[in-house]
Short mmCIF file of C-alpha atoms in Angstrom, two decimals:
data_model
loop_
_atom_site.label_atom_id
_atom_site.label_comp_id
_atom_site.label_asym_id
_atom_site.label_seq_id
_atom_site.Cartn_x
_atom_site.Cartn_y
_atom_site.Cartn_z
CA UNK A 1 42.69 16.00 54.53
CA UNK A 2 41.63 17.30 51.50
CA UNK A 3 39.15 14.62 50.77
CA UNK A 4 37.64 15.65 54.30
CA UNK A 5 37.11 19.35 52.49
CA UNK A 6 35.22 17.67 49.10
CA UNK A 7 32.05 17.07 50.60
CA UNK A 8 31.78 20.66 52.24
CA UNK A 9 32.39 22.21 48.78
CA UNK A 10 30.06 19.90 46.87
CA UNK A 11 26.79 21.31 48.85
CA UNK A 12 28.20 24.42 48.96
CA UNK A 13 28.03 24.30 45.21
CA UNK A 14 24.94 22.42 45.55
CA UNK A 15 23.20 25.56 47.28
CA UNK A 16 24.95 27.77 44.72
CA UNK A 17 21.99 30.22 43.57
CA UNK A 18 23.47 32.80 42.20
CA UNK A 19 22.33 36.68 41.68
CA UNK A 20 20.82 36.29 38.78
CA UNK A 21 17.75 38.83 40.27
CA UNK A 22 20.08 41.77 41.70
CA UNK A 23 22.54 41.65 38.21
CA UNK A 24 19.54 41.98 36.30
CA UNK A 25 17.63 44.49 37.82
CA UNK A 26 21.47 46.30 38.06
CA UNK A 27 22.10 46.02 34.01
CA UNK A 28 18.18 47.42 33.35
CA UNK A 29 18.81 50.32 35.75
CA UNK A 30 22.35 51.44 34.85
CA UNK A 31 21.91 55.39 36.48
CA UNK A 32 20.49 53.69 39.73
CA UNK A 33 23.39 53.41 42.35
CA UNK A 34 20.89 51.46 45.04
CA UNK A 35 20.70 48.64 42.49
CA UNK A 36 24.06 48.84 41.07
CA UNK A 37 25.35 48.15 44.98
CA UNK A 38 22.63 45.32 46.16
CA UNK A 39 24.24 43.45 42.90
CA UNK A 40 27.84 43.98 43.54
CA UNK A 41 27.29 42.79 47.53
CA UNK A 42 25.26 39.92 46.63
CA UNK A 43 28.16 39.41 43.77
CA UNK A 44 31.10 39.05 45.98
CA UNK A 45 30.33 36.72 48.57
CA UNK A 46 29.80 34.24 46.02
CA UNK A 47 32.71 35.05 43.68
CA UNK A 48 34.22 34.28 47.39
CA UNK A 49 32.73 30.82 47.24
CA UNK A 50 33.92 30.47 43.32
CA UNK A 51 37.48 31.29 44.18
CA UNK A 52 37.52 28.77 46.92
CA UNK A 53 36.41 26.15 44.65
CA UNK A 54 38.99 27.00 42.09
CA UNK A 55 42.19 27.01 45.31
CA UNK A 56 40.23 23.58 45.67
CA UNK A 57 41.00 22.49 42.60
CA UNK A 58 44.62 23.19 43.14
CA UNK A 59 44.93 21.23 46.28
CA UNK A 60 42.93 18.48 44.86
CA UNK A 61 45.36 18.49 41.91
CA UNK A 62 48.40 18.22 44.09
CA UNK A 63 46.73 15.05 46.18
CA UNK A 64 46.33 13.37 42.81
CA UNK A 65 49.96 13.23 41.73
CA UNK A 66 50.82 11.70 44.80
CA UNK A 67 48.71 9.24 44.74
CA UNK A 68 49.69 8.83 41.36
CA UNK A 69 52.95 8.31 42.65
CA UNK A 70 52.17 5.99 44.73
CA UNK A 71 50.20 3.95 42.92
CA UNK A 72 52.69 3.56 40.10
CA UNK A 73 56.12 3.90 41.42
CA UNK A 74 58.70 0.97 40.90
CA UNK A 75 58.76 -2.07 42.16
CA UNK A 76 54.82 -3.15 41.92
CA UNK A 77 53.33 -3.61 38.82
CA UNK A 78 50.18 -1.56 38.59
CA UNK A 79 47.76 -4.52 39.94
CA UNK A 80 49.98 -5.29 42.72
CA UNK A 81 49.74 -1.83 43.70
CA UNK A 82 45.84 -1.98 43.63
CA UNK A 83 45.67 -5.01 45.47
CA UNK A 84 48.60 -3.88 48.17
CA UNK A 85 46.95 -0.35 48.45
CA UNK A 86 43.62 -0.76 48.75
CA UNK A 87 43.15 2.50 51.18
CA UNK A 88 44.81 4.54 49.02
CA UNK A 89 43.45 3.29 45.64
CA UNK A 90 40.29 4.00 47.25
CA UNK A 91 41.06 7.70 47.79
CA UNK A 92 41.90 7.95 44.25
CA UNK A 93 38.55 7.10 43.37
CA UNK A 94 36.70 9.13 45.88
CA UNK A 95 38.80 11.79 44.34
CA UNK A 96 36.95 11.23 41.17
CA UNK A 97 33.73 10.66 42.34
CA UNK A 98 34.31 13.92 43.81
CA UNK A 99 35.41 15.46 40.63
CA UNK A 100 32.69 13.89 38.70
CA UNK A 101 30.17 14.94 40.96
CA UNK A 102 31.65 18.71 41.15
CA UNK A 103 31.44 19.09 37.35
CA UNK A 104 27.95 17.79 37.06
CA UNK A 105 26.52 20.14 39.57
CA UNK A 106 28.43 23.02 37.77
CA UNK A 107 27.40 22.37 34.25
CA UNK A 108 23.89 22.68 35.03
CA UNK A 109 24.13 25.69 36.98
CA UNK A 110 24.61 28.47 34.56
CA UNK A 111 24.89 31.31 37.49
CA UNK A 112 27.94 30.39 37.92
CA UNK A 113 29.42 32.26 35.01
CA UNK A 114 26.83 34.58 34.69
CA UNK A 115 28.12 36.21 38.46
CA UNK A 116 31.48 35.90 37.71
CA UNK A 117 31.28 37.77 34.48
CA UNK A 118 29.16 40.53 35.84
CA UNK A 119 32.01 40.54 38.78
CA UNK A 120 34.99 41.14 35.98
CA UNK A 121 33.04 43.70 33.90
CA UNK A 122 32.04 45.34 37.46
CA UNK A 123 35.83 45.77 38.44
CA UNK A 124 37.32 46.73 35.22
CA UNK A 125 34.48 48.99 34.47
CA UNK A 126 35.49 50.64 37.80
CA UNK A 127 39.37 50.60 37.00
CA UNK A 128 39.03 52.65 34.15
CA UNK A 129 36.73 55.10 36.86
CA UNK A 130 39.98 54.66 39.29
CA UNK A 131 37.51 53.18 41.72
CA UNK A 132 39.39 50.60 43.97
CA UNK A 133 36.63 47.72 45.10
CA UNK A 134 37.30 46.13 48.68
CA UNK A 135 36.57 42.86 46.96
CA UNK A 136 39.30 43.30 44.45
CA UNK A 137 41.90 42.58 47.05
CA UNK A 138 40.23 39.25 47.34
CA UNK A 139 40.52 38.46 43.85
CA UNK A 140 42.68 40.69 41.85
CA UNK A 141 42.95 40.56 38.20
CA UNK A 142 45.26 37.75 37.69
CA UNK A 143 43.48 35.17 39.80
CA UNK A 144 40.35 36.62 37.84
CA UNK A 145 41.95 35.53 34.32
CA UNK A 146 42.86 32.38 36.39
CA UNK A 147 39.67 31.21 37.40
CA UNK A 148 38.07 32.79 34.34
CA UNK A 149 39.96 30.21 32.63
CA UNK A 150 39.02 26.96 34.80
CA UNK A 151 35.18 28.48 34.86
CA UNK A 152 35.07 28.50 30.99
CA UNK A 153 35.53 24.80 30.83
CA UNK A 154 32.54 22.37 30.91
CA UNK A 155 34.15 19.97 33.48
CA UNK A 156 36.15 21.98 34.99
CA UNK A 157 37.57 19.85 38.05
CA UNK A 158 38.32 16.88 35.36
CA UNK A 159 40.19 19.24 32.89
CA UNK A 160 42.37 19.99 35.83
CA UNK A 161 43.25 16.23 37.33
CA UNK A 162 43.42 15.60 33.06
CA UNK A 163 46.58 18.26 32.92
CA UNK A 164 47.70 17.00 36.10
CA UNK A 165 47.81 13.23 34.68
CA UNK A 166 49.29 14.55 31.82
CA UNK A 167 51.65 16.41 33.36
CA UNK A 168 52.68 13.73 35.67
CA UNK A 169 53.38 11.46 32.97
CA UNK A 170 55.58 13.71 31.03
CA UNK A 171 57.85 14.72 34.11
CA UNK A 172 58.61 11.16 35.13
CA UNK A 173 59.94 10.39 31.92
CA UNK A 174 61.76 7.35 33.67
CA UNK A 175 58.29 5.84 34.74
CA UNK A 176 56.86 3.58 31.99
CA UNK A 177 53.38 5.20 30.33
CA UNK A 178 51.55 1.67 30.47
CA UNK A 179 52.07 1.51 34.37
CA UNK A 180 49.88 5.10 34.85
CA UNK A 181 47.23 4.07 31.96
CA UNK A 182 47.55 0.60 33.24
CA UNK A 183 46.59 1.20 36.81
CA UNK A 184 43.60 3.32 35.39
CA UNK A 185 42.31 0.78 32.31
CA UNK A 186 42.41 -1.67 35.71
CA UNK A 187 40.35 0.53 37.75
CA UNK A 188 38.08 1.32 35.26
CA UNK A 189 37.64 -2.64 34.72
CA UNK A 190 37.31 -3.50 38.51
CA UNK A 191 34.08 -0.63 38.38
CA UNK A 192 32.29 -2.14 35.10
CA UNK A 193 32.61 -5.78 36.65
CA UNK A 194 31.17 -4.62 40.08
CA UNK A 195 28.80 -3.04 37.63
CA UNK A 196 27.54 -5.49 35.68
CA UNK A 197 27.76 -8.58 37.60
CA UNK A 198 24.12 -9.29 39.69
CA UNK A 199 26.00 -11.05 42.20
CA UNK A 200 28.29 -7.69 43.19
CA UNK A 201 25.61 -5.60 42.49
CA UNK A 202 22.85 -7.08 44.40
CA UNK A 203 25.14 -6.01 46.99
CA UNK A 204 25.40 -2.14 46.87
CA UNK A 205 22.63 -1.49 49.16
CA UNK A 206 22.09 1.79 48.14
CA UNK A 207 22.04 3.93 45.04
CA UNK A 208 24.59 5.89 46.00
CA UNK A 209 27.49 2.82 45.75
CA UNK A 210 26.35 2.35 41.89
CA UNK A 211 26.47 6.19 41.21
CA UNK A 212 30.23 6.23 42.64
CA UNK A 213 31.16 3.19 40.80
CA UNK A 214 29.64 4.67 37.66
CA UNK A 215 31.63 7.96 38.45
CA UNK A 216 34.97 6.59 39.08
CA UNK A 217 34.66 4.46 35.98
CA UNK A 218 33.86 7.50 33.45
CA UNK A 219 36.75 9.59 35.48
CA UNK A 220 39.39 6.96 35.05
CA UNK A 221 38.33 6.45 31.35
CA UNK A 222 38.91 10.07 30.46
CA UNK A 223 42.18 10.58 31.98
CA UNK A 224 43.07 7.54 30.51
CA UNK A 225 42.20 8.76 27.20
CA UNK A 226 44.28 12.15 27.98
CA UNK A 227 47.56 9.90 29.20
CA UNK A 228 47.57 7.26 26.87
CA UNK A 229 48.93 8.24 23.13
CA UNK A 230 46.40 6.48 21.28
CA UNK A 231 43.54 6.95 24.35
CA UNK A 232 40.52 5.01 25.47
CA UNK A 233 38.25 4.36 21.93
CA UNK A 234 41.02 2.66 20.02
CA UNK A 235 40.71 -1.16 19.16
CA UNK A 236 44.34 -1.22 21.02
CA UNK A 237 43.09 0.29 24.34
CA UNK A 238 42.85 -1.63 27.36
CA UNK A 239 39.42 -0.62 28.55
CA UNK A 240 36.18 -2.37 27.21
CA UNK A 241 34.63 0.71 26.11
CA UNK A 242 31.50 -1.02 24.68
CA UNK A 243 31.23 -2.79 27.87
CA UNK A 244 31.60 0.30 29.90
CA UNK A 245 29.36 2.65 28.07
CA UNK A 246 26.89 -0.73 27.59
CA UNK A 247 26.98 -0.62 31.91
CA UNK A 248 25.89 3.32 31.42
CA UNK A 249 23.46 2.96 29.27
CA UNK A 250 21.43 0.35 31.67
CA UNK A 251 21.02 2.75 34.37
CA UNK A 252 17.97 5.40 34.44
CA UNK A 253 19.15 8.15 32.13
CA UNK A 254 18.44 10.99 34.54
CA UNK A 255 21.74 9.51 37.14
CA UNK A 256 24.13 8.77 33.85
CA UNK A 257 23.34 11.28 31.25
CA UNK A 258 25.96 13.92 32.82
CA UNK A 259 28.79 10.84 33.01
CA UNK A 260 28.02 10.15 28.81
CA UNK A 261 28.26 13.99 28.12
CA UNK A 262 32.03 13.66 30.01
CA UNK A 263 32.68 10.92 27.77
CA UNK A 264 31.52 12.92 25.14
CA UNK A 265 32.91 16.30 25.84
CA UNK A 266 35.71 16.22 27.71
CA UNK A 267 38.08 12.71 25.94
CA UNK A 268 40.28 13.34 23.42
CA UNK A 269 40.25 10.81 21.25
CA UNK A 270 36.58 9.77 20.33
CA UNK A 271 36.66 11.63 16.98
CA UNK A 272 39.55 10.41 16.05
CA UNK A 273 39.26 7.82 13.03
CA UNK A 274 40.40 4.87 15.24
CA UNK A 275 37.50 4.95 17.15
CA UNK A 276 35.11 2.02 15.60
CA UNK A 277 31.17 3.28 14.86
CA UNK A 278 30.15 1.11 16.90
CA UNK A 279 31.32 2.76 20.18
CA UNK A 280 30.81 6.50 18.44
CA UNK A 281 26.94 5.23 17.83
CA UNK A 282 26.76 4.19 20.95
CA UNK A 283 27.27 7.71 22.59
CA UNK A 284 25.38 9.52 20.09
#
């Protein structure tokens, strides 16, 4: 059900313009109400929109931990799992590809924070004027600070399933790490095979199969990194990160470039000193 939801909110952010035009024609003419009011009513509809994608977030965070419970709970070993729920280890990943594909669209669309900003500075500029806004009773001031919070990040969507995976691991304190980060260093191998073997990939018919394999690969990667103590770059780890960012680097730079700045933004561990040059050259 909430998958169902992902692709109306993905061209909803797709179409996201902004009101860049009203805000600044508001900021140059401060003593000119007309203007100050076209910007606040093109403003709100789309902090609307923004707060919709952020109570998204949440629900999408929810359907991840139960699949991650599902996917990991005693008596299957994580591959067993993968192989017995196919269906649902498929939602997983559409989950990602959704995620992936969220945060892409959002970190080239700087409007984004440029409305919600002018929103906040709108409303407390008014509070101190004892002004109440309609719109304020849409999004008060703690669900401002809230989404101010998830709008700051540069993959938003991913920092959230990140905590969640994090999160998850730390409550079930009776669940073994290695089955969460195993069932994601297996996922993330089943994607680079399909990836980079002709005979599999000679049969994605269209572009759109390799950009979702590519997707799911680079979001399992990073929440591995996040779950697992010594993450995703270490000689240790159970991903073949060379492989997998090898697999990136084939495809036409303008499809992966977003997917290498997640690896390169938003892991934890690829500064750390276990991470070999090799695989930090790589993603320079």
């Amino acid at each position: 059900a909430v998958l169902e939801e992902a692709h109306g909110i993905l061209a909803e952010l797709q179409s996201y313009n902004g009101a860049g035009q009203e805000i600044r024609e508001a900021i140059q003419n401060p003593g000119d109400l007309a203007l100050q009011e076209k910007a606040w009513n093109a403003v709100c509809p789309l902090v609307a929109k923004l707060k919709r994608f952020y109570e998204f977030s949440l629900r999408l965070e929810n359907a991840l931990r139960s699949l991650l419970e599902a996917l990991t709970s005693p008596p299957y070993a994580p591959m067993q799992h993968l192989e017995r729920e196919q269906a649902l280890a498929k939602q997983f990943a559409e989950i990602l590809h959704f995620t992936l594909s969220f945060d892409e669209l959002k970190m080239t669309n700087p409007a984004i924070q440029n409305d919600f900003s002018y929103y906040r500075r709108t409303i407390s500029r008014n509070r101190l004027n004892n002004q109440q806004l309609e719109a304020e009773n849409e999004v008060n001031n703690e669900m401002a600070n809230r989404m101010s919070l998830f709008y700051a990040e540069a993959t938003p969507m991913l920092k959230t399933l990140s905590n969640a995976t994090t999160k998850f691991v730390s409550e079930n304190k009776t669940l073994p790490i290695e089955d969460t980060t195993d069932c994601l260093s297996t996922m993330a191998c089943v994607c680079r095979v399909m990836l980079e073997t002709p005979e599999y990939r000679c049969r994605f018919t269209n572009t759109d199969t390799m950009l979702f394999c590519m997707r799911v690969m680079v979001g399992v990667i990073i929440l591995y990194d996040h779950v697992h103590p010594v993450g995703a770059f270490a000689k240790t780890s159970k991903i073949d990160m060379k492989g997998c960012i090898k697999v990136l680097k084939e495809q036409p730079s303008n499809s992966v470039e977003g997917l290498l700045n997640a690896l390169r933004y938003t892991t934890r561990h690829l500064n750390d000193d276990s991470t070999s040059k090799q695989i930090r050259a790589l993603l320079q």
